[in-house]
Amino acid sequence: SMVSVHKVSIVLLSQHNTMESLLERGEKLDDLVQKSEHLGNQSKAFYKTASDFAIVAFESFLGVKASIFCAAA
């Protein structure tokens, strides 16, 4: 009957819209994963740079302390 055809059309349209929404969410999730990976890489690079700087600063501090100690002796 005409009512059944109309109901089937509504169900198909609803499924189509749901699938489009899922695809859009999937694309958004892919973007978030990429951004997260990029942020993780930046964080690792920052940590390495900060660690390297801390080592150099500490070695410099030790050098100053050693020269003061040697001068006092």
Tab-separated table of C-alpha atoms in Angstrom:
chain	number	residue	atom	x	y	z
A	1	SER	CA	0.000	0.000	0.000
A	2	MET	CA	0.965	3.628	-0.292
A	3	VAL	CA	1.443	3.982	3.494
A	4	SER	CA	3.924	1.083	3.551
A	5	VAL	CA	5.913	2.568	0.671
A	6	HIS	CA	6.018	5.894	2.501
A	7	LYS	CA	7.221	4.196	5.730
A	8	VAL	CA	9.925	2.318	3.822
A	9	SER	CA	11.037	5.578	2.190
A	10	ILE	CA	11.285	7.251	5.584
A	11	VAL	CA	13.314	4.344	6.985
A	12	LEU	CA	15.696	4.368	3.996
A	13	LEU	CA	16.149	8.128	4.207
A	14	SER	CA	16.790	7.859	7.930
A	15	GLN	CA	19.409	5.121	7.374
A	16	HIS	CA	21.082	7.195	4.666
A	17	ASN	CA	21.295	10.205	6.987
A	18	THR	CA	22.651	7.993	9.783
A	19	MET	CA	25.348	6.556	7.503
A	20	GLU	CA	26.343	10.052	6.350
A	21	SER	CA	26.612	11.168	9.977
A	22	LEU	CA	28.774	8.148	10.814
A	23	LEU	CA	31.083	8.873	7.886
A	24	GLU	CA	31.412	12.515	8.939
A	25	ARG	CA	32.213	11.451	12.519
A	26	GLY	CA	34.747	8.979	11.176
A	27	GLU	CA	36.470	11.750	9.223
A	28	LYS	CA	36.470	13.975	12.295
A	29	LEU	CA	37.965	11.147	14.364
A	30	ASP	CA	40.704	10.694	11.753
A	31	ASP	CA	41.494	14.418	12.023
A	32	LEU	CA	41.650	14.169	15.823
A	33	VAL	CA	43.958	11.152	15.637
A	34	GLN	CA	46.301	13.022	13.280
A	35	LYS	CA	46.297	16.111	15.495
A	36	SER	CA	46.932	13.955	18.556
A	37	GLU	CA	49.884	12.230	16.886
A	38	HIS	CA	51.313	15.593	15.817
A	39	LEU	CA	50.927	16.985	19.330
A	40	GLY	CA	52.613	13.886	20.763
A	41	ASN	CA	55.570	14.341	18.416
A	42	GLN	CA	55.860	18.016	19.355
A	43	SER	CA	55.739	17.081	23.031
A	44	LYS	CA	58.570	14.552	22.607
A	45	ALA	CA	60.682	17.123	20.744
A	46	PHE	CA	60.065	19.711	23.478
A	47	TYR	CA	60.980	17.203	26.198
A	48	LYS	CA	64.246	16.309	24.412
A	49	THR	CA	65.175	19.965	23.923
A	50	ALA	CA	64.366	20.796	27.546
A	51	SER	CA	66.372	17.788	28.763
A	52	ASP	CA	69.349	18.727	26.603
A	53	PHE	CA	69.176	22.291	27.885
A	54	ALA	CA	68.980	21.115	31.505
A	55	ILE	CA	72.069	18.926	31.029
A	56	VAL	CA	74.057	21.776	29.477
A	57	ALA	CA	72.940	24.180	32.207
A	58	PHE	CA	73.851	21.689	34.940
A	59	GLU	CA	77.264	21.001	33.390
A	60	SER	CA	77.859	24.737	33.163
A	61	PHE	CA	76.834	25.121	36.813
A	62	LEU	CA	79.244	22.332	37.803
A	63	GLY	CA	82.010	24.046	35.849
A	64	VAL	CA	81.417	27.304	37.713
A	65	LYS	CA	81.355	25.468	41.057
A	66	ALA	CA	84.577	23.598	40.174
A	67	SER	CA	86.391	26.806	39.205
A	68	ILE	CA	85.281	28.496	42.420
A	69	PHE	CA	86.436	25.473	44.428
A	70	CYS	CA	89.817	25.397	42.630
A	71	ALA	CA	90.301	29.151	43.129
A	72	ALA	CA	89.547	28.854	46.831
A	73	ALA	CA	92.075	26.050	47.308
